Every structure is written in C-alpha cells, then in structure tokens.
Short mmCIF file of C-alpha atoms and ligand atoms in Angstrom, two decimals:
data_model
loop_
_atom_site.label_atom_id
_atom_site.label_comp_id
_atom_site.label_asym_id
_atom_site.label_seq_id
_atom_site.Cartn_x
_atom_site.Cartn_y
_atom_site.Cartn_z
CA MET A 118 -3.51 2.90 -25.56
CA THR A 119 -3.90 3.76 -29.22
CA GLY A 120 -3.50 1.71 -32.38
CA GLY A 121 -2.58 -1.97 -32.22
CA TRP A 122 -4.66 -5.01 -33.08
CA ALA A 123 -8.14 -6.01 -31.89
CA ALA A 124 -10.00 -9.32 -31.88
CA ASP A 125 -13.29 -10.63 -30.51
CA ALA A 126 -14.32 -13.45 -28.19
CA ASP A 127 -17.17 -14.40 -25.88
CA LEU A 128 -14.77 -14.96 -23.00
CA VAL A 129 -11.18 -13.96 -22.38
CA VAL A 130 -9.42 -16.13 -19.81
CA VAL A 131 -6.31 -14.51 -18.36
CA GLY A 132 -3.97 -17.19 -17.07
CA SER A 133 -3.29 -20.77 -18.08
CA GLY A 134 -3.03 -22.65 -14.79
CA VAL A 135 -5.50 -25.07 -13.29
CA ALA A 136 -8.38 -22.59 -12.90
CA GLY A 137 -7.88 -20.81 -16.21
CA LEU A 138 -7.57 -23.89 -18.39
CA THR A 139 -10.42 -25.69 -16.62
CA ALA A 140 -12.63 -22.65 -17.19
CA ALA A 141 -11.55 -22.33 -20.81
CA LEU A 142 -12.21 -25.99 -21.57
CA ASP A 143 -15.61 -25.95 -19.88
CA ALA A 144 -16.61 -22.67 -21.53
CA ALA A 145 -15.65 -24.00 -24.96
CA GLU A 146 -17.77 -27.10 -24.28
CA LEU A 147 -20.64 -24.76 -23.46
CA GLY A 148 -20.30 -23.21 -26.90
CA LEU A 149 -18.43 -20.01 -26.00
CA ARG A 150 -15.67 -18.59 -28.19
CA VAL A 151 -12.81 -18.54 -25.71
CA VAL A 152 -9.36 -16.98 -25.95
CA VAL A 153 -6.75 -17.81 -23.32
CA VAL A 154 -4.12 -15.12 -22.69
CA THR A 155 -0.95 -15.56 -20.70
CA LYS A 156 1.97 -13.23 -20.26
CA ASP A 157 4.57 -15.99 -20.46
CA ALA A 158 4.66 -19.58 -21.72
CA VAL A 159 1.48 -21.60 -21.23
CA ASP A 160 2.90 -23.57 -18.29
CA ALA A 161 4.86 -20.78 -16.61
CA GLY A 162 2.39 -20.18 -13.77
CA SER A 163 2.26 -21.61 -10.26
CA THR A 164 0.21 -24.72 -11.02
CA ARG A 165 3.09 -26.80 -12.33
CA TRP A 166 5.09 -26.20 -9.16
CA ALA A 167 2.43 -27.64 -6.84
CA GLN A 168 3.77 -30.79 -5.25
CA GLY A 169 1.57 -32.35 -2.56
CA GLY A 170 -1.62 -32.99 -4.47
CA VAL A 171 -5.37 -32.40 -4.49
CA ALA A 172 -7.23 -32.68 -1.19
CA VAL A 173 -10.43 -34.58 -1.89
CA VAL A 174 -12.35 -37.47 -0.41
CA VAL A 175 -12.92 -39.71 -3.43
CA GLY A 176 -15.22 -42.69 -2.93
CA ASP A 177 -15.70 -44.54 0.29
CA VAL A 178 -12.57 -43.98 2.37
CA PRO A 179 -12.70 -45.70 5.78
CA GLY A 180 -12.02 -43.18 8.54
CA ASP A 181 -12.57 -40.15 6.31
CA SER A 182 -15.45 -38.13 4.93
CA ALA A 183 -16.23 -34.85 3.21
CA GLN A 184 -17.44 -33.60 6.62
CA ALA A 185 -14.01 -34.29 8.12
CA HIS A 186 -12.36 -32.45 5.22
CA VAL A 187 -14.70 -29.51 5.85
CA ALA A 188 -13.88 -29.55 9.57
CA ASP A 189 -10.12 -29.59 8.91
CA THR A 190 -10.43 -26.71 6.43
CA VAL A 191 -12.44 -24.59 8.87
CA GLU A 192 -10.06 -25.39 11.71
CA ALA A 193 -7.01 -24.42 9.65
CA GLY A 194 -8.76 -21.22 8.50
CA GLY A 195 -8.67 -19.67 11.96
CA GLY A 196 -12.35 -18.71 12.19
CA LEU A 197 -12.43 -16.81 8.91
CA CYS A 198 -13.60 -19.44 6.44
CA ASP A 199 -17.03 -18.99 4.98
CA PRO A 200 -18.61 -22.33 5.94
CA ALA A 201 -20.98 -22.29 2.99
CA ALA A 202 -18.07 -21.88 0.60
CA VAL A 203 -16.10 -24.62 2.32
CA GLU A 204 -18.94 -27.12 2.20
CA TRP A 205 -19.86 -26.31 -1.33
CA ILE A 206 -16.34 -26.42 -2.80
CA ILE A 207 -15.34 -29.57 -0.95
CA GLY A 208 -18.63 -31.21 -1.91
CA ALA A 209 -17.92 -30.48 -5.58
CA GLY A 210 -14.37 -31.85 -5.37
CA PRO A 211 -14.86 -35.49 -6.36
CA ALA A 212 -16.70 -34.62 -9.59
CA ALA A 213 -14.06 -32.02 -10.47
CA VAL A 214 -11.26 -34.55 -9.98
CA THR A 215 -13.14 -37.12 -12.06
CA ARG A 216 -13.46 -34.55 -14.85
CA LEU A 217 -9.74 -33.80 -14.63
CA ARG A 218 -8.94 -37.51 -14.93
CA GLU A 219 -11.25 -37.75 -17.93
CA ARG A 220 -9.16 -34.96 -19.43
CA GLY A 221 -6.09 -37.12 -19.09
CA ALA A 222 -4.51 -36.41 -15.70
CA VAL A 223 -3.00 -39.58 -14.25
CA PHE A 224 -2.90 -39.87 -10.46
CA ASP A 225 -0.71 -42.32 -8.56
CA PRO A 226 -2.45 -45.61 -7.78
CA ALA A 227 -2.39 -47.44 -4.45
CA PRO A 228 -1.61 -51.18 -4.36
CA ASP A 229 -5.37 -51.91 -4.13
CA GLY A 230 -5.93 -50.13 -7.46
CA ARG A 231 -7.63 -47.10 -5.89
CA LEU A 232 -5.97 -43.70 -5.78
CA ALA A 233 -2.94 -43.43 -3.50
CA ARG A 234 -3.47 -40.87 -0.75
CA THR A 235 -1.03 -38.91 1.36
CA ARG A 236 -1.38 -36.54 4.25
CA GLU A 237 -0.29 -32.94 4.83
CA GLY A 238 -0.40 -30.37 7.61
CA GLY A 239 -3.80 -29.86 9.22
CA HIS A 240 -5.40 -32.94 7.63
CA SER A 241 -6.87 -35.47 10.03
CA ALA A 242 -6.73 -38.23 7.38
CA PHE A 243 -4.79 -39.43 4.36
CA ARG A 244 -6.86 -37.73 1.65
CA VAL A 245 -4.45 -35.92 -0.66
CA VAL A 246 -4.33 -37.62 -4.06
CA HIS A 247 -1.11 -37.07 -5.99
CA ALA A 248 0.65 -37.62 -9.29
CA GLY A 249 4.24 -38.40 -10.21
CA GLY A 250 4.98 -38.82 -6.50
CA ASP A 251 5.43 -35.14 -5.68
CA ALA A 252 4.79 -33.68 -9.16
CA THR A 253 1.02 -33.27 -8.98
CA GLY A 254 0.90 -29.74 -10.35
CA ALA A 255 3.11 -30.67 -13.29
CA GLU A 256 0.78 -33.52 -14.21
CA VAL A 257 -2.35 -31.38 -13.80
CA GLU A 258 -0.80 -28.68 -15.98
CA ARG A 259 0.38 -31.20 -18.60
CA ALA A 260 -3.05 -32.78 -18.88
CA LEU A 261 -4.92 -29.49 -19.11
CA VAL A 262 -2.50 -27.95 -21.61
CA HIS A 263 -2.86 -31.05 -23.76
CA ALA A 264 -6.66 -31.02 -23.49
CA ALA A 265 -6.76 -27.30 -24.33
CA GLY A 266 -4.55 -27.80 -27.39
CA GLY A 267 -7.29 -26.76 -29.79
CA LEU A 268 -8.22 -23.50 -28.04
CA PRO A 269 -6.93 -20.10 -29.18
CA LEU A 270 -3.99 -19.26 -26.93
CA LEU A 271 -2.08 -16.00 -26.84
CA THR A 272 1.23 -16.35 -25.01
CA GLY A 273 3.59 -13.47 -24.25
CA HIS A 274 0.76 -10.96 -23.73
CA VAL A 275 0.23 -9.25 -20.41
CA ALA A 276 -3.22 -7.96 -19.42
CA VAL A 277 -3.13 -4.25 -18.66
CA ASP A 278 -6.68 -3.10 -17.95
CA ALA A 279 -10.31 -4.02 -18.28
CA LEU A 280 -12.06 -1.91 -20.93
CA ARG A 281 -15.56 -0.51 -20.78
CA ASP A 282 -17.92 1.00 -23.26
CA GLU A 283 -19.51 4.43 -22.97
CA ARG A 284 -22.11 3.13 -20.49
CA GLY A 285 -19.51 1.51 -18.26
CA VAL A 286 -20.27 -2.01 -19.47
CA LEU A 287 -17.19 -4.20 -19.41
CA GLY A 288 -16.19 -4.89 -22.97
CA GLY A 289 -12.78 -6.51 -23.03
CA LEU A 290 -9.16 -6.34 -22.14
CA ALA A 291 -6.19 -4.19 -23.09
CA LEU A 292 -2.96 -6.10 -23.60
CA LEU A 293 0.72 -5.50 -24.27
CA ASP A 294 2.93 -8.00 -26.03
CA ASP A 295 6.55 -8.72 -25.17
CA ASP A 296 7.67 -5.80 -27.32
CA GLY A 297 5.22 -3.41 -25.67
CA ARG A 298 2.83 -3.37 -28.63
CA PRO A 299 -0.81 -2.84 -27.61
CA GLY A 300 -3.79 -4.98 -28.51
CA VAL A 301 -7.40 -5.37 -27.46
CA LEU A 302 -9.54 -8.43 -26.97
CA ARG A 303 -13.17 -7.37 -27.14
CA ALA A 304 -15.37 -9.66 -25.06
CA PRO A 305 -18.38 -9.29 -22.76
CA ALA A 306 -16.69 -11.47 -20.14
CA VAL A 307 -13.15 -11.60 -18.72
CA LEU A 308 -12.05 -14.29 -16.28
CA LEU A 309 -8.96 -13.58 -14.20
CA ALA A 310 -7.04 -16.74 -13.34
CA THR A 311 -3.69 -15.07 -12.83
CA GLY A 312 -2.56 -16.72 -9.59
CA GLY A 313 -1.13 -15.02 -6.53
CA TYR A 314 1.49 -12.51 -5.48
CA GLY A 315 4.34 -14.45 -3.93
CA GLN A 316 6.79 -12.22 -5.80
CA LEU A 317 5.99 -9.48 -3.28
CA TYR A 318 8.65 -11.22 -1.20
CA SER A 319 12.33 -11.79 -1.87
CA SER A 320 12.09 -15.50 -1.19
CA THR A 321 9.10 -17.49 -2.42
CA THR A 322 8.02 -20.83 -3.79
CA ASN A 323 6.21 -18.95 -6.58
CA PRO A 324 7.50 -18.52 -10.13
CA GLU A 325 8.36 -15.10 -11.57
CA THR A 326 4.86 -14.79 -13.01
CA ALA A 327 3.20 -14.49 -9.56
CA THR A 328 3.08 -10.70 -9.39
CA GLY A 329 -0.53 -10.05 -8.41
CA ASP A 330 -1.54 -8.70 -11.83
CA GLY A 331 -5.11 -9.99 -11.59
CA VAL A 332 -5.83 -8.52 -8.17
CA ALA A 333 -4.46 -5.15 -9.30
CA LEU A 334 -6.46 -5.20 -12.53
CA ALA A 335 -9.66 -6.13 -10.69
CA LEU A 336 -9.19 -3.41 -8.06
CA ARG A 337 -8.61 -0.81 -10.78
CA ALA A 338 -11.76 -2.05 -12.53
CA GLY A 339 -13.79 -1.39 -9.36
CA ALA A 340 -13.85 -4.84 -7.79
CA THR A 341 -13.18 -5.53 -4.11
CA ALA A 342 -10.45 -7.69 -2.60
CA ALA A 343 -10.38 -9.24 0.86
CA ASP A 344 -8.15 -11.18 3.25
CA LEU A 345 -5.03 -9.86 1.51
CA GLU A 346 -3.10 -9.78 4.80
CA PHE A 347 -3.19 -13.58 4.94
CA VAL A 348 -0.07 -14.41 2.95
CA GLN A 349 0.74 -18.03 3.65
CA PHE A 350 4.38 -18.92 4.21
CA HIS A 351 5.24 -22.52 3.41
CA PRO A 352 7.20 -23.90 6.37
CA THR A 353 9.70 -25.90 4.35
CA VAL A 354 11.56 -24.68 1.33
CA LEU A 355 15.05 -25.99 0.70
CA TYR A 356 17.59 -23.68 2.30
CA THR A 357 20.67 -23.19 0.17
CA GLY A 358 22.06 -20.05 1.77
CA PRO A 359 20.80 -16.50 1.32
CA ALA A 360 19.07 -16.36 -2.06
CA VAL A 361 16.25 -14.49 -3.71
CA GLY A 362 13.57 -15.56 -6.14
CA ARG A 363 11.82 -18.91 -6.44
CA ARG A 364 13.08 -21.47 -3.97
CA PRO A 365 12.51 -25.25 -4.21
CA LEU A 366 9.58 -26.50 -2.17
CA VAL A 367 9.90 -29.50 0.13
CA THR A 368 6.34 -30.77 0.15
CA GLU A 369 4.48 -31.18 3.43
CA ALA A 370 3.75 -34.71 2.31
CA VAL A 371 7.32 -35.53 3.40
CA ARG A 372 6.15 -34.80 6.96
CA GLY A 373 2.84 -36.48 6.15
CA GLU A 374 4.76 -39.68 5.59
CA GLY A 375 6.84 -39.46 8.74
CA ALA A 376 9.64 -36.88 8.53
CA VAL A 377 10.08 -34.55 11.51
CA LEU A 378 11.50 -31.08 12.01
CA LEU A 379 14.62 -30.58 14.12
CA ASP A 380 16.40 -27.46 15.26
CA ARG A 381 20.14 -26.90 14.96
CA ALA A 382 20.75 -28.92 18.10
CA GLY A 383 18.80 -31.86 16.68
CA ARG A 384 15.79 -31.29 18.98
CA ARG A 385 12.21 -31.70 17.86
CA PHE A 386 10.31 -28.50 18.63
CA LEU A 387 6.75 -29.03 17.41
CA SER A 388 5.66 -31.71 19.86
CA GLY A 389 3.54 -30.12 22.58
CA LEU A 390 2.74 -27.07 20.48
CA HIS A 391 -0.22 -28.56 18.64
CA PRO A 392 -1.98 -31.93 18.83
CA LEU A 393 -0.82 -32.70 15.28
CA ALA A 394 2.82 -31.79 16.16
CA ASP A 395 4.88 -31.70 12.93
CA LEU A 396 1.66 -32.02 10.95
CA ALA A 397 -0.01 -28.98 12.49
CA PRO A 398 -1.55 -26.53 10.01
CA ARG A 399 0.95 -24.61 7.97
CA ASP A 400 0.61 -21.28 9.80
CA VAL A 401 1.42 -22.94 13.13
CA VAL A 402 4.50 -24.71 11.76
CA ALA A 403 5.82 -21.67 9.85
CA ALA A 404 5.44 -19.47 12.94
CA ALA A 405 7.12 -22.07 15.17
CA ILE A 406 10.08 -22.36 12.78
CA THR A 407 10.39 -18.57 12.57
CA ARG A 408 10.46 -18.34 16.38
CA ARG A 409 13.01 -21.13 16.65
CA LEU A 410 15.26 -19.46 14.05
CA ALA A 411 15.16 -16.23 16.07
CA GLU A 412 15.85 -18.05 19.36
CA THR A 413 18.80 -19.98 17.97
CA GLY A 414 20.14 -17.25 15.69
CA THR A 415 20.19 -19.59 12.71
CA ASP A 416 18.96 -19.40 9.12
CA CYS A 417 17.40 -22.83 8.79
CA VAL A 418 15.98 -25.81 10.65
CA TYR A 419 16.18 -29.40 9.46
CA LEU A 420 13.69 -31.89 8.09
CA ASP A 421 14.74 -35.39 9.02
CA ALA A 422 13.39 -37.78 6.38
CA ARG A 423 16.06 -40.43 6.84
CA GLY A 424 13.56 -42.96 8.13
CA LEU A 425 11.35 -42.85 5.02
CA ASP A 426 11.40 -45.81 2.64
CA GLY A 427 12.03 -45.15 -1.05
CA PHE A 428 12.43 -41.36 -0.71
CA ALA A 429 13.76 -40.83 -4.23
CA ARG A 430 10.88 -42.78 -5.78
CA ARG A 431 8.13 -41.22 -3.66
CA PHE A 432 9.47 -37.64 -3.81
CA PRO A 433 11.45 -37.40 -7.05
CA THR A 434 11.12 -33.61 -7.38
CA VAL A 435 12.32 -32.92 -3.84
CA TYR A 436 15.06 -35.52 -4.16
CA ALA A 437 16.38 -33.94 -7.37
CA ALA A 438 16.35 -30.43 -5.86
CA CYS A 439 18.18 -31.66 -2.77
CA ARG A 440 20.82 -33.49 -4.78
CA GLU A 441 21.35 -30.46 -6.96
CA ALA A 442 21.99 -28.47 -3.78
CA GLY A 443 24.42 -31.12 -2.53
CA VAL A 444 22.06 -32.56 0.10
CA ASP A 445 21.32 -36.29 0.30
CA PRO A 446 17.94 -36.58 2.05
CA VAL A 447 18.41 -40.31 2.50
CA ARG A 448 21.50 -39.78 4.63
CA GLU A 449 21.18 -36.30 6.15
CA PRO A 450 18.43 -33.97 7.37
CA ILE A 451 17.30 -31.43 4.76
CA PRO A 452 17.98 -27.76 5.62
CA VAL A 453 14.67 -25.87 5.32
CA THR A 454 13.21 -22.45 6.03
CA PRO A 455 9.81 -20.79 5.45
CA ALA A 456 9.10 -18.75 2.30
CA ALA A 457 6.11 -16.90 0.84
CA HIS A 458 3.82 -19.45 -0.78
CA TYR A 459 0.14 -18.65 -1.22
CA ALA A 460 -2.31 -15.74 -1.20
CA CYS A 461 -5.24 -16.85 0.97
CA GLY A 462 -7.12 -13.69 0.00
CA GLY A 463 -7.77 -12.07 -3.35
CA VAL A 464 -10.55 -10.65 -5.49
CA VAL A 465 -13.87 -11.19 -3.75
CA THR A 466 -16.11 -13.52 -5.74
CA ASP A 467 -19.24 -15.48 -5.18
CA LEU A 468 -19.21 -19.26 -5.56
CA HIS A 469 -19.50 -18.87 -9.33
CA GLY A 470 -16.44 -16.65 -9.78
CA ARG A 471 -18.45 -13.44 -10.16
CA THR A 472 -16.75 -10.29 -8.87
CA ALA A 473 -18.56 -7.07 -7.98
CA VAL A 474 -17.99 -5.87 -11.56
CA PRO A 475 -20.51 -7.37 -14.00
CA GLY A 476 -18.64 -9.29 -16.69
CA LEU A 477 -15.47 -9.66 -14.62
CA TYR A 478 -14.87 -13.08 -13.07
CA ALA A 479 -11.99 -14.53 -11.04
CA ALA A 480 -11.03 -18.10 -10.11
CA GLY A 481 -8.13 -19.86 -8.42
CA GLU A 482 -5.50 -18.19 -6.25
CA VAL A 483 -6.37 -14.71 -7.55
CA ALA A 484 -9.84 -15.03 -6.02
CA ARG A 485 -11.18 -14.99 -2.50
CA THR A 486 -14.17 -17.27 -2.19
CA GLY A 487 -14.07 -17.78 1.58
CA LEU A 488 -12.62 -21.30 1.34
CA HIS A 489 -9.28 -20.48 2.93
CA GLY A 490 -10.06 -17.94 5.64
CA ALA A 491 -6.93 -16.89 7.49
CA ASN A 492 -4.85 -19.91 6.48
CA ARG A 493 -5.37 -22.31 3.58
CA LEU A 494 -5.43 -26.02 4.31
CA ALA A 495 -2.76 -27.85 2.32
CA SER A 496 -3.74 -29.02 -1.18
CA ASN A 497 -7.07 -27.20 -1.14
CA SER A 498 -5.73 -24.87 -3.83
CA LEU A 499 -5.70 -27.19 -6.85
CA LEU A 500 -9.12 -28.34 -5.62
CA GLU A 501 -10.48 -24.79 -5.59
CA GLY A 502 -9.01 -24.03 -9.01
CA LEU A 503 -10.68 -27.08 -10.52
CA VAL A 504 -14.06 -26.45 -8.93
CA LEU A 505 -14.24 -22.67 -9.40
CA GLY A 506 -12.80 -22.78 -12.92
CA GLY A 507 -15.70 -24.99 -13.94
CA ARG A 508 -18.29 -22.96 -12.05
CA ALA A 509 -17.04 -19.66 -13.50
CA ALA A 510 -17.39 -21.05 -17.03
CA GLN A 511 -21.00 -21.97 -16.27
CA ALA A 512 -21.66 -18.52 -14.79
CA VAL A 513 -20.24 -16.77 -17.86
CA ALA A 514 -22.49 -18.88 -20.09
CA ALA A 515 -25.55 -18.22 -17.92
CA ASP A 516 -24.90 -14.49 -17.51
CA ARG A 517 -24.45 -13.65 -21.16
CA HIS A 518 -28.20 -13.64 -21.69
CA THR A 519 -28.87 -11.33 -18.76
CA ARG A 520 -26.16 -8.68 -19.19
CA PRO A 521 -26.26 -5.78 -21.63
CA ALA A 522 -23.96 -6.40 -24.60
CA PRO A 523 -20.97 -4.05 -24.61
CA ALA A 524 -21.28 -1.49 -27.38
CA GLY A 525 -17.60 -1.70 -28.29
CA ALA A 526 -14.62 -1.12 -26.06
CA HIS A 527 -12.71 2.13 -26.11
CA LEU A 528 -9.04 2.00 -26.91
CA ALA A 529 -8.44 4.53 -24.19
CA PRO A 530 -4.87 5.38 -23.12
CA SER A 531 -3.66 3.34 -20.17
CA PRO A 532 -3.87 5.45 -17.04
CA ALA A 533 -0.74 6.45 -15.19
CA VAL A 534 -0.29 4.34 -12.05
CA PRO A 535 2.11 4.22 -9.10
CA ILE A 536 5.14 2.05 -9.91
CA ALA A 537 7.84 1.27 -7.35
CA ASP A 538 11.18 -0.42 -7.74
CA ARG A 539 10.50 -4.17 -7.37
CA THR A 540 13.59 -4.92 -5.31
CA VAL A 541 12.74 -2.19 -2.82
CA VAL A 542 9.19 -3.55 -2.53
CA GLN A 543 10.38 -7.12 -2.02
CA ARG A 544 12.93 -6.12 0.61
CA ALA A 545 10.40 -3.98 2.49
CA MET A 546 7.75 -6.69 2.44
CA SER A 547 10.20 -9.42 3.46
CA ARG A 548 11.48 -7.35 6.35
CA ALA A 549 8.14 -6.16 7.69
CA ALA A 550 5.27 -8.24 6.34
CA GLY A 551 6.44 -11.85 6.58
CA VAL A 552 5.80 -14.17 9.53
CA GLY A 553 5.90 -11.62 12.37
CA ARG A 554 4.71 -8.07 11.79
CA ASP A 555 4.32 -5.00 14.00
CA ALA A 556 2.89 -1.53 13.60
CA ALA A 557 6.25 0.23 13.39
CA GLY A 558 7.65 -2.20 10.82
CA LEU A 559 4.52 -2.05 8.68
CA ALA A 560 4.57 1.75 8.73
CA ALA A 561 8.27 1.78 7.82
CA ALA A 562 7.60 -0.59 4.92
CA SER A 563 4.81 1.68 3.67
CA ASP A 564 7.20 4.62 3.78
CA ALA A 565 9.88 2.66 1.93
CA VAL A 566 7.45 1.65 -0.82
CA GLU A 567 6.14 5.20 -1.04
CA ALA A 568 9.65 6.63 -1.35
CA ALA A 569 10.44 4.23 -4.20
CA THR A 570 7.24 5.00 -6.11
CA ALA A 571 6.79 7.20 -9.17
CA VAL A 572 3.67 7.60 -11.27
CA GLY A 573 3.94 6.36 -14.83
CA VAL A 574 2.34 4.41 -17.66
CA PRO A 575 3.56 0.81 -17.92
CA THR A 576 5.05 0.23 -21.34
CA GLY A 577 5.55 -3.52 -21.10
CA ARG A 578 5.24 -6.61 -18.92
CA ALA A 579 7.81 -5.51 -16.33
CA GLY A 580 6.02 -2.21 -15.81
CA VAL A 581 2.60 -3.87 -15.50
CA GLU A 582 4.03 -6.30 -12.95
CA ASP A 583 5.82 -3.60 -10.97
CA ALA A 584 2.61 -1.55 -10.84
CA ALA A 585 0.70 -4.61 -9.62
CA LEU A 586 3.31 -5.39 -6.96
CA THR A 587 3.23 -1.76 -5.81
CA LEU A 588 -0.55 -1.83 -5.44
CA LEU A 589 -0.46 -5.21 -3.69
CA ALA A 590 2.23 -4.02 -1.29
CA GLN A 591 0.13 -0.99 -0.36
CA ALA A 592 -2.96 -3.16 0.05
CA VAL A 593 -1.30 -5.92 2.11
CA LEU A 594 0.38 -3.34 4.36
CA ALA A 595 -2.92 -1.49 4.84
CA ALA A 596 -4.77 -4.67 5.78
CA ALA A 597 -1.95 -6.00 7.96
CA GLY A 598 -1.76 -2.68 9.80
CA THR A 599 -5.50 -2.62 10.40
CA ARG A 600 -5.82 -6.15 11.79
CA THR A 601 -4.48 -5.65 15.30
CA GLU A 602 -4.41 -9.30 16.25
CA SER A 603 -2.68 -12.53 15.25
CA ARG A 604 -4.77 -14.99 13.29
CA GLY A 605 -3.78 -17.68 10.81
CA CYS A 606 -0.94 -16.54 8.59
CA HIS A 607 -1.15 -12.99 9.94
CA VAL A 608 1.21 -12.90 12.93
CA ARG A 609 1.48 -9.56 14.75
CA THR A 610 4.28 -9.60 17.30
CA ASP A 611 2.73 -6.49 18.92
CA HIS A 612 -0.68 -8.21 19.09
CA PRO A 613 0.27 -11.84 19.69
CA GLY A 614 -3.17 -13.28 20.44
CA ARG A 615 -6.46 -13.61 18.64
CA ASP A 616 -8.90 -10.79 19.37
CA ASP A 617 -12.61 -11.57 19.32
CA VAL A 618 -13.24 -8.13 17.86
CA TRP A 619 -11.79 -9.53 14.64
CA GLN A 620 -13.49 -12.89 14.89
CA ARG A 621 -15.33 -13.39 11.60
CA ALA A 622 -14.31 -9.98 10.27
CA SER A 623 -12.85 -10.11 6.80
CA LEU A 624 -11.14 -6.89 5.69
CA GLU A 625 -12.35 -5.67 2.32
CA ILE A 626 -10.08 -3.47 0.21
CA ALA A 627 -11.08 -1.16 -2.63
CA LEU A 628 -9.38 1.76 -4.37
CA ASP A 629 -10.24 5.29 -3.28
CA ALA A 630 -10.78 8.18 -5.71
CA ALA A 631 -7.02 8.71 -5.89
CA GLY A 632 -6.45 5.07 -6.81
CA ARG A 633 -4.99 4.04 -3.44
CA PRO A 634 -6.08 0.81 -1.77
CA ARG A 635 -8.09 1.45 1.38
CA VAL A 636 -9.62 -0.89 3.91
CA ARG A 637 -13.23 -0.25 3.05
CA SER A 638 -15.19 -2.37 5.42
CA GLU A 639 -15.18 -5.38 7.64
CA LYS A 640 -17.36 -7.97 6.03
CA VAL A 641 -18.84 -10.38 8.50
CA VAL A 642 -18.16 -13.91 7.36
CA ALA A 643 -21.23 -16.12 7.49
CA VAL A 644 -21.47 -18.28 10.59
C1 LIG B 728 3.02 -28.91 -0.46
O1 LIG B 728 3.09 -29.88 -1.20
O2 LIG B 728 3.52 -28.88 0.66
C2 LIG B 728 2.31 -27.69 -0.94
C3 LIG B 728 0.92 -28.02 -1.27
C4 LIG B 728 0.05 -26.82 -1.11
O3 LIG B 728 0.53 -25.70 -1.08
O4 LIG B 728 -1.15 -27.02 -0.96
#
C-alpha cells in the first residue's frame, strides 16, 4: 500500500458492535485517544440482530445463581469450556450490565419493577434479560452508538492488515475506503471487534458484514485461533423457501416461553432426547431438527407458538418477520430451519483480550476466550462482548507503559493472498461443513475452495472479505477434518460419538510459512 492518508491514535477499535463500542467508551474514559473504524455503517454488524437478550443473574433471583449459570454454560459447552473463563466472565456480568444501563440501554421491566427475565435453550432458569421484547441487540446497539457519539468514528473503511515497524512492533492498521483508497491509522494498540463468520454459509442469521475479517487479519499478523470448527447453527430461523443470505431469526425465547417444535406430521420430536426437551442446548436441537428433516425429506419443521399470550407484543421482531412472510404465528405454526449463527471459536485471547501478538487485542465474537467451548449457551454472547470489551480497554491502558513504542508504521504494499469466489465457498461450506460433516465431504469442500482460489491483492472491501472467507473456509475445514469425533456444534456423521481422546483438546490454528492455516497444536483446556 503506498500513498493515502495517515492519522494517529492510542487505540484503534475495529468494529462498532457491543464489544467494540464498549471498549472504545471505556478506553476514552481511561484517557486514551480512540478511533473506531467500521467497514459499513456504525450499526451494520451482528449486535443489532441479537434477539433473546443478555444472560446474567442480576440481584437476588430465587432459584438461580451465578453458579447455576456457570454450570449451564459448562454443560452446553460439551467439555471444552475453560472453567476459569466461564466463572470470571459470568461473575463480571452484573457490573457490565449495570454499566450498559448507565449508558442508556433500557431493559424490559417485570411487573414487580425488577428486570423481566426469559429463558432460552440450555438455561436451567429464567435469567435472560431483554429489551424491546425480542429486540435486545437493537437496544444495546442504539444505546452504545448514542453514548459513543463524541468519539472519532470512521465508517466505510475496511481493515486490511496490521502494520509493524522495523523491529516487528505493531504500529497500526492499513485500511481501504469504499473507493479502494488506502489509509493508515498509526497506533500502538489495535482491538479487533469484528464479529464472526456466518457469511461462510449460504444461509445465516448474520448480516453481510460477518465475513471473518478479524480472524483472518489476526492470523496473518501471527496470532493463533482456536475452536474454529464449532460453528453454531441456530435451530430456528424463519423458513421462507430456498433462499440465501441473512435469514430472520426466531428467538429461542419463543420456546423459552412455551412454544414447541413439531415435524411435518405435527409430532413433537425433542421429548425423550434431552431432559430439557425443546429447551435443550442449541447444538442438540439443531442436530435433532437436521436429522428429522433428512428422515422426513422436508425443508422445514414447525414452531408451534399458538398457545402463547400476547405474541405480537412480546416478540414484535419475530411477529413482523412472520407477517411479512405471510405467516401468522398466532394462528399457525411457524416454519423454521437451522442456519449458521455464531462462531464459538476465534482469535485466542486471555481474559483481557490480549492475543499472542503484543499490541493486538480481540473481543466479542471474533475472540476465543474459552467461555463457549464446543457450543455457546444462548445469550452469553452479548454478555461476553460487554465484559471483554471493558477488560480489553483496561488492558490496552495498562500495557501501554510496558510495551515498546512503535517507531512508525511502514506503508508496505498489501501482500497477495488467496481469494476464492464467495459463492463457491458458501456452497461448499453449506454442503459439507454444516450440521453433519464427514471426511469425504470435508475433503471435497477443500478441493472446491482450492479450485476456486487465485492469489491476488484485495483492492477494496469485497476483496478483503473474500480473502477472509477463503482463509476461514480453509481453517474451519482443517479443524473439522482433524477432530474425528462429534462434540457440541461439530457433528461428524462418520464419527457420531464423543471421543475421550478429544476431551479437553482445543485445536489451535496458525498460518504456516506459505500462509496456509494449519492445525498447530491441541491445547489442553484447563480442568
Ligand atoms: C436467540 O434469541 O435465540 C439468539 C440469542 C443468542 O444467539 O444468544
């Protein structure tokens, strides 16, 4: 990259969702000069689409406790959660939610004046606080965007690469604007809060922005990723016929408040499968639906919410999406199917957002802290973004006195990277790396991605995204091929059971000398 503009900051935050804006606000309060960069509009990320809520035990809730929340998280995570991370993040939840409310987020009240709570899959208690009925993410995003109104914000700029000085010290970020013009933000610290990679799949709950840019950038900068094979499929998105792109979510809270799943013949099929039946953890429900669809040769199952009182008031977002699709959830079961939803893995960080690369931090869905293990518990994602966003800001402030100051970032040309056709990648991943994978399918998907790949220099946002999706596809396929067992969201039809060999083994991915993602090691998760 040559020419273009350059500016300075103490911290560049990439991404403007819950983790990024929380970090930016906290860092500014700590006296840091922060710039927030986002490749699209400020609210175009995944946060605003979150429906269910924030899982947190606020105050004295009879029949619930932080310990129970920890236990549910660990249970859902299929043996791969890092218990220290789970306890620590859940323990920090109430203060993080209080801070968010101080910043203006309004949660739904219960009749007794406390916060209303709902329930979702895998939760043993009603502990998910929500806003606007089923519009929690939209309210969180609104409040944070409003609170961050005074911070420098660069929209329409995609992050290309981390920059280093002559000694290898991280010194900033290379960017491209919507017209492909380059720029550089010089800063000793960069926080990635770029969200996940749901756009690896043809059908997803994620917006168009969820292309894995942060994971790809971190891997190219020398960081490690882990648990990438655990792509969570949400069991219930509205089925409106074969379609690609973002699909409307039907929040698990609908089941939390009494709706049940039915197959084409009107039979319930989750009772007997798990003690929580229709409210089993998400991986169990998504896999059961996928099996039932194969058995019955159909494209969707049905969510029967006809017995719920005040559906339109309690779930206005879902109600509107259903009505737009010609479905009346008050009178008829809602056609639903699973779709790619959440990246349980990501860039490996400590509990302060630090990656293996000094100066590079990550928080939110882009990061892998150990909270989610093999399957994230519902509504733990906004929680993690709030908690880790704040902790990363503190870490950046603390670290700036201990790290060498970058001597000035090079405006080095962007390296050529593998870039595959996005549609080919999405089709290959949807066919072979969804719920139900096997060795032959994974190998065929790798071949398909390889055949569609050419090496080039991204010249704009689409190229940066395609390069990230290509790298993520290679990495997910490598991890999914290596883990010869079924665990959490990773379902291998050729290895249908859990294998103790993999118990507590988290697959770490790094780039080799040729820039290809390789499974580097099996990190033993703390017991
Ligand atoms: C939902 O509301 O069902 C999704 C919430 C989440 O992904 O945690």
